[in-house]
mmCIF file of C-alpha atoms in Angstrom:
data_model
loop_
_atom_site.group_PDB
_atom_site.id
_atom_site.type_symbol
_atom_site.label_atom_id
_atom_site.label_comp_id
_atom_site.label_asym_id
_atom_site.label_seq_id
_atom_site.Cartn_x
_atom_site.Cartn_y
_atom_site.Cartn_z
ATOM 1 C CA MET B 15 0.091 -0.075 0.009
ATOM 2 C CA LEU B 16 0.809 3.346 -0.771
ATOM 3 C CA SER B 17 1.350 5.845 2.354
ATOM 4 C CA HIS B 18 1.268 9.668 2.223
ATOM 5 C CA PHE B 19 -0.062 9.442 -1.670
ATOM 6 C CA PRO B 20 -1.673 13.145 -2.206
ATOM 7 C CA THR B 21 -5.319 13.465 -3.262
ATOM 8 C CA PRO B 22 -5.733 15.470 -6.740
ATOM 9 C CA TYR B 23 -6.400 18.794 -6.635
ATOM 10 C CA PRO B 24 -9.223 20.429 -8.702
ATOM 11 C CA HIS B 25 -8.518 19.799 -12.720
ATOM 12 C CA GLU B 26 -4.863 18.460 -11.626
ATOM 13 C CA TRP B 27 -3.450 16.512 -14.270
ATOM 14 C CA MET B 28 -2.862 12.573 -12.970
ATOM 15 C CA TYR B 29 0.811 12.922 -13.786
ATOM 16 C CA SER B 30 1.206 16.077 -11.493
ATOM 17 C CA VAL B 31 -0.182 13.704 -8.388
ATOM 18 C CA TYR B 32 2.625 11.178 -9.158
ATOM 19 C CA CYS B 33 5.186 14.341 -9.278
ATOM 20 C CA ARG B 34 3.757 15.274 -6.094
ATOM 21 C CA TYR B 35 4.509 11.781 -4.497
ATOM 22 C CA TYR B 36 7.841 11.825 -5.824
ATOM 23 C CA VAL B 37 8.368 15.100 -3.793
ATOM 24 C CA ARG B 38 6.730 13.747 -0.253
ATOM 25 C CA SER B 39 8.642 10.486 -0.656
ATOM 26 C CA GLY B 40 11.791 12.264 -0.102
ATOM 27 C CA GLN B 41 13.628 9.719 -2.460
ATOM 28 C CA THR B 42 16.288 10.951 -5.059
ATOM 29 C CA ARG B 43 16.138 7.938 -7.486
ATOM 30 C CA ARG B 44 13.615 7.791 -9.897
ATOM 31 C CA THR B 45 13.572 4.463 -10.662
ATOM 32 C CA ALA B 46 12.704 3.589 -6.750
ATOM 33 C CA ILE B 47 9.517 5.441 -7.106
ATOM 34 C CA ILE B 48 8.426 3.927 -10.304
ATOM 35 C CA ARG B 49 9.028 0.460 -8.699
ATOM 36 C CA GLU B 50 6.907 1.664 -5.620
ATOM 37 C CA LEU B 51 4.126 3.009 -7.791
ATOM 38 C CA PHE B 52 4.210 0.218 -10.464
ATOM 39 C CA PRO B 53 5.445 -3.073 -9.033
ATOM 40 C CA ASP B 54 4.855 -4.904 -11.979
ATOM 41 C CA ARG B 55 5.696 -2.422 -14.605
ATOM 42 C CA PRO B 56 8.752 -0.375 -14.062
ATOM 43 C CA HIS B 57 8.470 0.792 -17.420
ATOM 44 C CA THR B 58 5.015 2.618 -17.253
ATOM 45 C CA ALA B 59 4.424 5.879 -19.370
ATOM 46 C CA ILE B 60 3.466 8.358 -16.240
ATOM 47 C CA GLY B 61 3.502 11.254 -18.519
ATOM 48 C CA SER B 62 0.129 10.284 -20.496
ATOM 49 C CA LEU B 63 -2.721 12.660 -20.913
ATOM 50 C CA TYR B 64 -4.877 9.583 -21.618
ATOM 51 C CA PRO B 65 -6.474 6.927 -19.206
ATOM 52 C CA ASN B 66 -3.671 4.183 -19.374
ATOM 53 C CA SER B 67 -2.906 1.050 -16.959
ATOM 54 C CA ALA B 68 -0.859 3.548 -14.550
ATOM 55 C CA ILE B 69 -4.192 4.578 -12.655
ATOM 56 C CA LEU B 70 -5.435 1.529 -12.298
ATOM 57 C CA GLN B 71 -2.271 0.099 -10.913
ATOM 58 C CA VAL B 72 -2.183 2.944 -8.258
ATOM 59 C CA SER B 73 -6.068 3.028 -7.495
ATOM 60 C CA ALA B 74 -5.763 -0.658 -6.883
ATOM 61 C CA GLN B 75 -3.372 -0.027 -3.963
ATOM 62 C CA LEU B 76 -5.266 3.011 -2.521
ATOM 63 C CA PRO B 77 -8.618 1.266 -1.068
ATOM 64 C CA ASN B 78 -9.853 4.706 0.254
ATOM 65 C CA TYR B 79 -8.809 6.781 -2.611
ATOM 66 C CA PRO B 80 -11.164 8.096 -6.053
ATOM 67 C CA ASP B 81 -11.442 5.023 -7.904
ATOM 68 C CA ALA B 82 -10.042 4.500 -11.353
ATOM 69 C CA ARG B 83 -12.921 5.559 -13.387
ATOM 70 C CA THR B 84 -13.377 8.730 -11.187
ATOM 71 C CA LEU B 85 -9.700 9.656 -12.033
ATOM 72 C CA MET B 86 -9.682 8.755 -15.629
ATOM 73 C CA LEU B 87 -12.534 11.416 -15.885
ATOM 74 C CA ASN B 88 -11.397 14.305 -14.086
ATOM 75 C CA HIS B 89 -7.562 14.077 -14.371
ATOM 76 C CA THR B 90 -6.934 12.782 -17.946
ATOM 77 C CA LEU B 91 -7.930 14.250 -21.155
ATOM 78 C CA PHE B 92 -10.524 11.686 -21.763
ATOM 79 C CA LEU B 93 -13.921 13.733 -21.650
ATOM 80 C CA TYR B 94 -12.207 16.612 -23.982
ATOM 81 C CA HIS B 95 -11.518 14.000 -26.776
ATOM 82 C CA THR B 96 -14.396 12.052 -26.348
ATOM 83 C CA ARG B 97 -16.824 15.273 -26.114
ATOM 84 C CA CYS B 98 -18.563 14.920 -29.614
ATOM 85 C CA PHE B 99 -19.025 11.003 -29.206
ATOM 86 C CA PRO B 100 -22.462 9.936 -28.334
ATOM 87 C CA ALA B 101 -23.228 9.580 -24.755
ATOM 88 C CA ALA B 102 -23.684 5.531 -24.676
ATOM 89 C CA LYS B 103 -19.962 5.236 -26.828
ATOM 90 C CA LYS B 104 -18.375 7.217 -24.204
ATOM 91 C CA GLU B 105 -19.973 5.279 -20.985
ATOM 92 C CA ALA B 106 -18.887 2.153 -23.115
ATOM 93 C CA LEU B 107 -15.310 3.360 -23.550
ATOM 94 C CA ILE B 108 -14.825 4.368 -19.896
ATOM 95 C CA THR B 109 -16.237 1.382 -18.640
ATOM 96 C CA LYS B 110 -13.518 -0.941 -20.653
ATOM 97 C CA LEU B 111 -10.965 1.338 -19.566
ATOM 98 C CA SER B 112 -11.473 1.426 -15.733
ATOM 99 C CA SER B 113 -12.124 -2.138 -15.713
ATOM 100 C CA GLY B 114 -8.507 -2.775 -17.200
ATOM 101 C CA THR B 115 -9.746 -3.928 -20.722
ATOM 102 C CA LYS B 116 -7.422 -2.821 -23.402
ATOM 103 C CA THR B 117 -9.143 -0.041 -25.489
ATOM 104 C CA ILE B 118 -8.354 2.137 -28.456
ATOM 105 C CA LEU B 119 -9.783 5.499 -28.115
ATOM 106 C CA GLY B 120 -10.451 6.204 -32.045
ATOM 107 C CA GLY B 121 -9.696 9.408 -33.313
ATOM 108 C CA ILE B 122 -7.914 10.932 -30.323
ATOM 109 C CA TYR B 123 -4.174 10.420 -31.443
ATOM 110 C CA ARG B 124 -5.007 12.291 -34.883
ATOM 111 C CA ASP B 125 -5.502 15.204 -33.378
ATOM 112 C CA ARG B 126 -2.977 18.087 -32.835
ATOM 113 C CA GLN B 127 -0.560 17.188 -30.261
ATOM 114 C CA LEU B 128 1.458 19.339 -27.628
ATOM 115 C CA SER B 129 5.488 19.091 -28.379
ATOM 116 C CA ALA B 130 5.842 19.928 -24.155
ATOM 117 C CA PRO B 131 3.549 20.283 -21.247
ATOM 118 C CA ARG B 132 2.397 23.655 -20.750
ATOM 119 C CA TYR B 133 1.440 25.857 -17.457
ATOM 120 C CA CYS B 134 -0.049 29.294 -16.220
ATOM 121 C CA PRO B 135 2.063 31.220 -13.897
ATOM 122 C CA LEU B 136 -1.209 33.423 -12.376
ATOM 123 C CA CYS B 137 -2.785 29.562 -11.824
ATOM 124 C CA MET B 138 0.525 28.786 -10.424
ATOM 125 C CA LYS B 139 0.697 31.882 -8.028
ATOM 126 C CA ASP B 140 -3.157 31.105 -6.851
ATOM 127 C CA ASP B 141 -2.304 27.454 -6.440
ATOM 128 C CA ARG B 142 0.405 28.560 -4.016
ATOM 129 C CA ALA B 143 -1.737 30.624 -2.143
ATOM 130 C CA ASP B 144 -4.968 28.264 -1.828
ATOM 131 C CA TYR B 145 -2.630 24.670 -1.521
ATOM 132 C CA GLY B 146 0.561 25.810 -0.608
ATOM 133 C CA GLU B 147 2.025 24.350 -3.832
ATOM 134 C CA ALA B 148 1.706 24.365 -7.594
ATOM 135 C CA TYR B 149 0.720 21.997 -9.757
ATOM 136 C CA TRP B 150 0.024 21.040 -13.729
ATOM 137 C CA HIS B 151 -3.405 21.524 -14.563
ATOM 138 C CA ILE B 152 -4.903 19.243 -17.232
ATOM 139 C CA GLU B 153 -6.848 21.639 -19.277
ATOM 140 C CA HIS B 154 -3.650 23.524 -20.087
ATOM 141 C CA GLN B 155 -2.608 20.436 -21.924
ATOM 142 C CA ILE B 156 -5.646 20.407 -24.386
ATOM 143 C CA PRO B 157 -3.677 21.408 -28.048
ATOM 144 C CA SER B 158 -5.882 24.098 -28.992
ATOM 145 C CA MET B 159 -5.601 26.081 -25.799
ATOM 146 C CA GLU B 160 -3.125 28.697 -26.007
ATOM 147 C CA ILE B 161 -4.374 30.808 -23.149
ATOM 148 C CA CYS B 162 -5.106 30.230 -19.913
ATOM 149 C CA PRO B 163 -9.307 29.986 -19.646
ATOM 150 C CA LYS B 164 -9.224 31.662 -15.742
ATOM 151 C CA HIS B 165 -6.352 34.418 -16.639
ATOM 152 C CA GLU B 166 -6.499 34.753 -20.406
ATOM 153 C CA CYS B 167 -2.634 34.749 -20.495
ATOM 154 C CA GLY B 168 -0.491 33.104 -22.425
ATOM 155 C CA LEU B 169 0.436 29.526 -21.372
ATOM 156 C CA LEU B 170 4.160 28.600 -20.926
ATOM 157 C CA CYS B 171 6.357 25.571 -21.406
ATOM 158 C CA LEU B 172 9.638 24.552 -19.366
ATOM 159 C CA ASP B 173 13.035 25.173 -20.925
ATOM 160 C CA GLY B 174 14.267 21.444 -21.995
ATOM 161 C CA VAL B 175 11.280 19.603 -20.628
ATOM 162 C CA ASP B 176 8.865 17.832 -23.408
ATOM 163 C CA PHE B 177 6.699 14.935 -23.549
ATOM 164 C CA THR B 178 9.390 12.478 -24.415
ATOM 165 C CA THR B 179 11.412 13.572 -21.121
ATOM 166 C CA ILE B 180 8.037 13.533 -18.880
ATOM 167 C CA LYS B 181 7.047 10.109 -20.063
ATOM 168 C CA TYR B 182 9.256 8.067 -17.477
ATOM 169 C CA ASP B 183 10.606 11.093 -15.544
ATOM 170 C CA PHE B 184 9.146 13.333 -12.934
ATOM 171 C CA TYR B 185 9.010 17.308 -13.052
ATOM 172 C CA PRO B 186 7.026 18.559 -10.204
ATOM 173 C CA LEU B 187 5.808 21.822 -11.131
ATOM 174 C CA ASP B 188 6.614 23.396 -7.951
ATOM 175 C CA THR B 189 10.190 22.578 -7.881
ATOM 176 C CA GLN B 190 10.863 23.833 -11.247
ATOM 177 C CA ASN B 191 12.319 27.381 -12.211
ATOM 178 C CA LEU B 192 9.517 29.214 -13.949
ATOM 179 C CA ILE B 193 8.329 32.495 -14.795
ATOM 180 C CA PRO B 194 7.292 34.815 -11.983
ATOM 181 C CA ALA B 195 3.756 36.037 -12.325
ATOM 182 C CA HIS B 196 4.145 39.446 -12.265
ATOM 183 C CA SER B 197 6.334 39.540 -15.506
ATOM 184 C CA VAL B 198 3.042 37.941 -17.513
ATOM 185 C CA SER B 199 1.389 40.056 -19.892
ATOM 186 C CA ILE B 200 -2.316 39.416 -21.298
ATOM 187 C CA THR B 201 -2.269 40.039 -24.974
ATOM 188 C CA ALA B 202 -5.118 37.545 -25.796
ATOM 189 C CA HIS B 203 -7.358 38.254 -29.031
ATOM 190 C CA LYS B 204 -10.847 39.018 -28.008
ATOM 191 C CA TRP B 205 -11.843 35.735 -29.209
ATOM 192 C CA GLU B 206 -9.478 33.620 -27.319
ATOM 193 C CA GLY B 207 -10.477 33.844 -24.222
ATOM 194 C CA SER B 208 -14.135 32.549 -25.278
ATOM 195 C CA PHE B 209 -12.621 29.746 -27.063
ATOM 196 C CA SER B 210 -10.411 28.705 -24.192
ATOM 197 C CA LYS B 211 -13.512 28.613 -21.698
ATOM 198 C CA ILE B 212 -15.162 26.379 -24.384
ATOM 199 C CA LEU B 213 -12.339 24.254 -24.675
ATOM 200 C CA PHE B 214 -12.162 24.199 -20.573
ATOM 201 C CA GLU B 215 -15.758 23.255 -20.865
ATOM 202 C CA TYR B 216 -15.378 20.458 -23.175
ATOM 203 C CA ALA B 217 -13.056 19.068 -20.827
ATOM 204 C CA THR B 218 -14.942 19.371 -17.604
ATOM 205 C CA LEU B 219 -18.500 19.318 -18.173
ATOM 206 C CA PRO B 220 -20.082 15.787 -17.267
ATOM 207 C CA LEU B 221 -20.244 12.771 -19.415
ATOM 208 C CA SER B 222 -23.790 13.525 -20.271
ATOM 209 C CA TYR B 223 -23.106 16.407 -22.594
ATOM 210 C CA ALA B 224 -22.619 14.262 -25.791
ATOM 211 C CA ALA B 225 -23.149 14.205 -29.611
ATOM 212 C CA THR B 226 -26.833 14.444 -30.333
ATOM 213 C CA PRO B 227 -26.864 12.274 -33.890
ATOM 214 C CA GLY B 228 -30.317 13.373 -34.673
ATOM 215 C CA HIS B 229 -30.060 16.754 -35.043
ATOM 216 C CA SER B 230 -27.131 19.897 -34.263
ATOM 217 C CA ASN B 231 -28.157 22.999 -32.794
ATOM 218 C CA LEU B 232 -24.684 24.452 -33.477
ATOM 219 C CA ALA B 233 -25.597 23.955 -37.304
ATOM 220 C CA THR B 234 -28.969 25.430 -36.607
ATOM 221 C CA ALA B 235 -27.420 28.567 -35.029
ATOM 222 C CA LEU B 236 -24.901 28.887 -38.012
ATOM 223 C CA ALA B 237 -27.781 28.553 -40.407
ATOM 224 C CA ASP B 238 -29.733 31.468 -38.811
ATOM 225 C CA MET B 239 -26.258 33.398 -39.352
ATOM 226 C CA GLY B 240 -27.061 33.269 -42.924
ATOM 227 C CA TYR B 241 -25.081 29.924 -43.678
ATOM 228 C CA GLU B 242 -27.561 27.800 -44.335
ATOM 229 C CA ALA B 243 -27.858 26.153 -47.985
ATOM 230 C CA LYS B 244 -31.310 26.623 -48.283
ATOM 231 C CA TYR B 245 -31.986 24.531 -51.375
ATOM 232 C CA SER B 246 -30.588 21.487 -49.797
ATOM 233 C CA ARG B 247 -33.176 18.146 -49.023
ATOM 234 C CA ASP B 248 -30.579 16.699 -46.816
ATOM 235 C CA ILE B 249 -32.240 15.957 -43.031
ATOM 236 C CA HIS B 250 -29.439 17.741 -41.502
ATOM 237 C CA THR B 251 -29.317 21.362 -41.641
ATOM 238 C CA ALA B 252 -27.002 21.940 -44.746
ATOM 239 C CA LEU B 253 -24.547 24.834 -44.438
ATOM 240 C CA ASP B 254 -22.463 26.948 -47.368
ATOM 241 C CA PHE B 255 -19.266 25.786 -45.658
ATOM 242 C CA GLU B 256 -16.883 27.339 -48.359
ATOM 243 C CA ARG B 257 -18.444 30.600 -47.709
ATOM 244 C CA LEU B 258 -18.397 29.926 -43.991
ATOM 245 C CA TYR B 259 -14.675 28.978 -43.869
ATOM 246 C CA LEU B 260 -13.466 32.101 -45.616
ATOM 247 C CA ASP B 261 -15.376 33.882 -42.790
ATOM 248 C CA LEU B 262 -14.101 31.744 -40.125
ATOM 249 C CA SER B 263 -10.607 32.895 -41.438
ATOM 250 C CA MET B 264 -11.435 36.475 -41.554
ATOM 251 C CA TYR B 265 -12.743 36.352 -37.948
ATOM 252 C CA PHE B 266 -9.963 33.899 -36.299
ATOM 253 C CA GLY B 267 -7.045 34.439 -38.501
ATOM 254 C CA ALA B 268 -5.822 32.337 -41.525
ATOM 255 C CA ASP B 269 -3.663 30.296 -39.294
ATOM 256 C CA ILE B 270 -5.858 29.110 -36.368
ATOM 257 C CA VAL B 271 -8.488 28.065 -38.794
ATOM 258 C CA ARG B 272 -5.531 25.990 -40.930
ATOM 259 C CA LYS B 273 -4.271 24.645 -37.809
ATOM 260 C CA VAL B 274 -7.748 23.174 -36.747
ATOM 261 C CA PHE B 275 -9.744 22.308 -40.156
ATOM 262 C CA GLY B 276 -6.508 22.173 -42.425
ATOM 263 C CA ASP B 277 -6.555 24.378 -45.760
ATOM 264 C CA ALA B 278 -9.684 25.547 -47.858
ATOM 265 C CA GLN B 279 -9.892 22.351 -49.370
ATOM 266 C CA MET B 280 -10.638 20.749 -46.133
ATOM 267 C CA ALA B 281 -13.675 23.192 -45.505
ATOM 268 C CA TYR B 282 -16.046 20.552 -46.159
ATOM 269 C CA GLN B 283 -15.147 19.011 -42.897
ATOM 270 C CA ILE B 284 -17.251 21.899 -41.337
ATOM 271 C CA ALA B 285 -20.278 19.835 -42.547
ATOM 272 C CA ARG B 286 -19.096 16.589 -41.052
ATOM 273 C CA VAL B 287 -18.934 18.365 -37.609
ATOM 274 C CA CYS B 288 -22.402 19.631 -38.002
ATOM 275 C CA LYS B 289 -23.457 16.130 -38.658
ATOM 276 C CA TRP B 290 -21.409 14.442 -35.914
ATOM 277 C CA SER B 291 -19.411 12.638 -38.359
ATOM 278 C CA CYS B 292 -16.198 14.395 -37.380
ATOM 279 C CA LEU B 293 -15.540 14.090 -33.717
ATOM 280 C CA THR B 294 -12.647 16.328 -33.535
ATOM 281 C CA PRO B 295 -13.528 18.761 -30.553
ATOM 282 C CA GLU B 296 -11.487 21.416 -31.433
ATOM 283 C CA ARG B 297 -13.312 21.849 -34.669
ATOM 284 C CA HIS B 298 -16.838 21.649 -33.172
ATOM 285 C CA ALA B 299 -15.336 24.421 -30.672
ATOM 286 C CA LEU B 300 -14.239 26.957 -32.743
ATOM 287 C CA LEU B 301 -17.589 26.492 -34.442
ATOM 288 C CA GLN B 302 -19.198 27.075 -31.500
ATOM 289 C CA CYS B 303 -17.109 30.007 -30.461
ATOM 290 C CA TYR B 304 -18.008 31.777 -33.745
ATOM 291 C CA SER B 305 -21.666 31.009 -33.474
ATOM 292 C CA GLY B 306 -22.052 32.244 -29.862
ATOM 293 C CA ILE B 307 -24.092 29.497 -28.484
ATOM 294 C CA ASP B 308 -23.284 28.066 -24.880
ATOM 295 C CA SER B 309 -22.033 24.384 -24.277
ATOM 296 C CA ALA B 310 -25.301 23.686 -22.580
ATOM 297 C CA THR B 311 -27.320 24.241 -26.041
ATOM 298 C CA ALA B 312 -24.744 22.955 -28.258
ATOM 299 C CA PHE B 313 -24.975 19.670 -26.313
ATOM 300 C CA SER B 314 -28.769 19.432 -25.697
ATOM 301 C CA GLU B 315 -31.007 16.761 -26.453
ATOM 302 C CA GLU B 316 -33.369 18.935 -27.361
ATOM 303 C CA ARG B 317 -33.550 20.473 -30.909
ATOM 304 C CA LYS B 318 -33.639 24.005 -31.162
ATOM 305 C CA PRO B 319 -35.592 25.205 -34.474
ATOM 306 C CA GLY B 320 -33.974 27.618 -36.518
ATOM 307 C CA SER B 321 -35.414 30.974 -37.540
ATOM 308 C CA LEU B 322 -36.855 30.125 -40.472
ATOM 309 C CA GLU B 323 -38.865 27.131 -39.211
ATOM 310 C CA ARG B 324 -40.099 29.172 -35.982
ATOM 311 C CA GLN B 325 -41.539 31.535 -38.548
ATOM 312 C CA LEU B 326 -43.142 29.231 -40.495
ATOM 313 C CA ARG B 327 -44.380 27.400 -37.737
ATOM 314 C CA ALA B 328 -45.807 30.900 -36.334
ATOM 315 C CA LEU B 329 -47.584 32.196 -39.663
ATOM 316 C CA GLU B 330 -48.980 27.970 -39.879
ATOM 317 C CA LYS B 331 -50.867 28.750 -36.455
ATOM 318 C CA SER B 332 -52.080 32.338 -37.197
ATOM 319 C CA GLU B 333 -55.480 33.070 -38.574
ATOM 320 C CA SER B 334 -54.474 34.862 -41.535
ATOM 321 C CA LYS B 335 -54.330 33.101 -44.709
ATOM 322 C CA TYR B 336 -51.804 33.543 -47.276
ATOM 323 C CA GLY B 337 -50.932 32.689 -50.966
ATOM 324 C CA GLN B 338 -47.793 30.615 -51.574
ATOM 325 C CA GLN B 339 -46.048 33.773 -53.211
ATOM 326 C CA GLN B 340 -47.084 35.965 -50.072
ATOM 327 C CA LEU B 341 -45.487 33.529 -47.880
ATOM 328 C CA CYS B 342 -42.735 33.622 -49.440
ATOM 329 C CA GLU B 343 -42.119 37.140 -49.612
ATOM 330 C CA LEU B 344 -42.621 37.149 -45.842
ATOM 331 C CA LEU B 345 -39.875 34.842 -45.346
ATOM 332 C CA GLY B 346 -37.535 35.962 -47.774
ATOM 333 C CA ILE B 347 -37.450 32.626 -49.776
ATOM 334 C CA THR B 348 -38.647 31.169 -53.108
ATOM 335 C CA PRO B 349 -41.286 28.904 -53.688
ATOM 336 C CA SER B 350 -39.092 25.633 -54.118
ATOM 337 C CA GLN B 351 -37.280 26.761 -50.664
ATOM 338 C CA LEU B 352 -40.704 27.005 -49.093
ATOM 339 C CA SER B 353 -41.646 23.482 -50.733
ATOM 340 C CA ILE B 354 -37.988 21.991 -49.048
ATOM 341 C CA LEU B 355 -38.601 23.561 -45.878
ATOM 342 C CA ALA B 356 -42.122 22.048 -45.581
ATOM 343 C CA GLN B 357 -40.763 18.783 -46.396
ATOM 344 C CA LYS B 358 -37.990 18.665 -44.466
ATOM 345 C CA TYR B 359 -40.043 20.105 -40.996
ATOM 346 C CA ASP B 360 -43.045 17.942 -41.827
ATOM 347 C CA ILE B 361 -45.387 21.147 -42.181
ATOM 348 C CA GLN B 362 -48.504 19.947 -44.311
ATOM 349 C CA PRO B 363 -49.215 23.380 -46.772
ATOM 350 C CA PHE B 364 -51.336 25.652 -44.998
ATOM 351 C CA TRP B 365 -51.047 28.357 -47.945
ATOM 352 C CA LYS B 366 -53.288 28.681 -50.959
ATOM 353 C CA GLN B 367 -52.176 26.499 -53.904
ATOM 354 C CA HIS B 368 -53.223 26.896 -57.508
ATOM 355 C CA ARG B 369 -55.527 24.183 -58.107
ATOM 356 C CA SER B 370 -54.834 23.631 -61.769
ATOM 357 C CA ALA B 371 -51.323 22.709 -60.991
ATOM 358 C CA ARG B 372 -49.734 19.778 -62.658
ATOM 359 C CA THR B 373 -48.912 16.909 -61.144
ATOM 360 C CA GLU B 374 -48.646 14.164 -63.383
ATOM 361 C CA SER B 375 -45.972 13.006 -65.765
ATOM 362 C CA ILE B 376 -44.986 10.797 -68.292
ATOM 363 C CA HIS B 377 -41.478 9.316 -68.730
ATOM 364 C CA ILE B 378 -40.407 8.518 -72.275
ATOM 365 C CA PRO B 379 -37.205 7.073 -73.054
ATOM 366 C CA LEU B 380 -34.936 8.177 -76.039
ATOM 367 C CA ARG B 381 -32.091 7.767 -78.009
ATOM 368 C CA ALA B 382 -29.538 10.605 -77.939
ATOM 369 C CA GLU B 383 -30.267 11.634 -81.500
ATOM 370 C CA GLU B 384 -34.176 11.483 -80.708
ATOM 371 C CA LYS B 385 -33.413 13.764 -77.834
ATOM 372 C CA GLN B 386 -31.486 16.229 -79.632
ATOM 373 C CA ARG B 387 -33.950 16.863 -82.621
ATOM 374 C CA ILE B 388 -36.760 17.317 -79.843
ATOM 375 C CA LEU B 389 -34.139 19.919 -78.087
ATOM 376 C CA SER B 390 -33.476 21.714 -81.654
ATOM 377 C CA ALA B 391 -36.953 21.886 -82.591
ATOM 378 C CA ALA B 392 -37.734 23.464 -79.260
ATOM 379 C CA ALA B 393 -34.956 26.240 -79.986
ATOM 380 C CA ILE B 394 -36.616 27.287 -83.083
ATOM 381 C CA TYR B 395 -40.450 26.903 -81.945
ATOM 382 C CA GLY B 396 -40.451 26.466 -78.401
ATOM 383 C CA ASN B 397 -38.359 29.263 -76.796
ATOM 384 C CA GLY B 398 -35.878 26.791 -75.752
ATOM 385 C CA GLN B 399 -38.216 25.277 -73.095
ATOM 386 C CA ALA B 400 -37.890 21.598 -74.255
ATOM 387 C CA ALA B 401 -40.356 20.397 -71.457
ATOM 388 C CA VAL B 402 -43.033 22.936 -72.254
ATOM 389 C CA PHE B 403 -42.464 22.727 -76.470
ATOM 390 C CA ALA B 404 -43.002 18.267 -75.884
ATOM 391 C CA ARG B 405 -46.072 18.949 -73.694
ATOM 392 C CA SER B 406 -47.637 21.180 -76.409
ATOM 393 C CA ILE B 407 -46.949 19.020 -79.472
ATOM 394 C CA LEU B 408 -47.902 15.753 -77.463
ATOM 395 C CA LEU B 409 -51.125 17.511 -76.833
ATOM 396 C CA ARG B 410 -52.006 18.963 -79.843
ATOM 397 C CA GLU B 411 -51.307 15.534 -81.657
ATOM 398 C CA ALA B 412 -53.673 13.727 -78.982
ATOM 399 C CA GLU B 413 -56.301 16.095 -79.336
ATOM 400 C CA LYS B 414 -56.151 15.280 -83.454
ATOM 401 C CA ILE B 415 -56.128 11.583 -82.373
ATOM 402 C CA LEU B 416 -59.087 11.903 -80.372
ATOM 403 C CA SER B 417 -60.957 14.110 -82.426
ATOM 404 C CA ALA B 418 -60.399 11.880 -85.539
ATOM 405 C CA HIS B 419 -61.597 8.958 -83.588
ATOM 406 C CA ASN B 420 -64.712 10.543 -82.315
ATOM 407 C CA GLN B 421 -65.749 11.742 -85.781
ATOM 408 C CA SER B 422 -65.086 8.243 -87.319
ATOM 409 C CA LYS B 423 -67.893 6.810 -84.264
ATOM 410 C CA GLU B 424 -70.305 9.315 -85.361
ATOM 411 C CA ASP B 425 -69.890 8.841 -89.046
ATOM 412 C CA GLY B 426 -70.466 4.800 -88.171
ATOM 413 C CA HIS B 427 -73.861 5.635 -86.389
ATOM 414 C CA THR B 428 -75.248 7.396 -89.223
#
């Protein structure tokens, strides 16, 4: 059993807890502490940002300590990297990991990685005042977090310390040669504070804040900003992702958008994010930051109707009667868009429609040369409207045949 093993502080990285135990032990030999913590695995990677067997081995030696599941959820980046997974998938993953089943967290290792651990000098000052020592914060290790979400100052690295060196060695933050808090300058862009706070929420909100595959309130919010592709019949809210990518680059700067999404050819990833088929949290977070919605709304199981849907349903419930064209003018859409929206939101047409509308059709297979002859004739006699021309010819010839047939029947009776 481990004696005097420290209890984790709020949002403390599990690696930091091992480092504080190393300091408390009074040992100077790293290998002795490694063997004490992990008797059967002297080469265990202690500097991991993700749940691994080290947590299981330590928690098994501490009967009155937080269990492995709790440590994995609160002191690794599991919650951050699985934030956009469906809740059931997250629950299955954490259950396997905390029971010792070897599990690959798909997609995590493809995210942009940090080269070295980071700290905030102002958090270090606060921690020393509150707890008597500084410690490594897990949220500061989120790849796209450039500033502290609490103090909005830039995060710093230690000279000569990277993720390779900490993998099997101890670097307690409180004993390092750190930049003093009074020398820190706060130079964050306007949006960086909001973005960092969203990333922090992704790392700390409960497991239940998860993907909602049937809808995306984020996509709805972006559609309300004018990015909806209104002619799409997709059950998901379709976005003009190319225009959105350009506007994101103008707002955040081309560098950050390129880091998160890739170059302009990768703009289609925006559509995948809004359909929950791309689960990279930093992409979802950047779009959420731009849209201005909060995390509770972004991950809500309740679908939030968009502006057009709300207007359409309000007009449906009103006592006024509208013609199709009048309704389209009120909503600022075309008749085709109105038809698509009604189908997408399962709204029965409540507007006046022309009773003479053509609803039937005939499909006529043609050879290429036959179709070309019709198109050429339509260009001469039908103002280029092939369908109108073909219909008029068919109806004219049908009328001749029917008239001749009726005439022959009358002649037969006389």
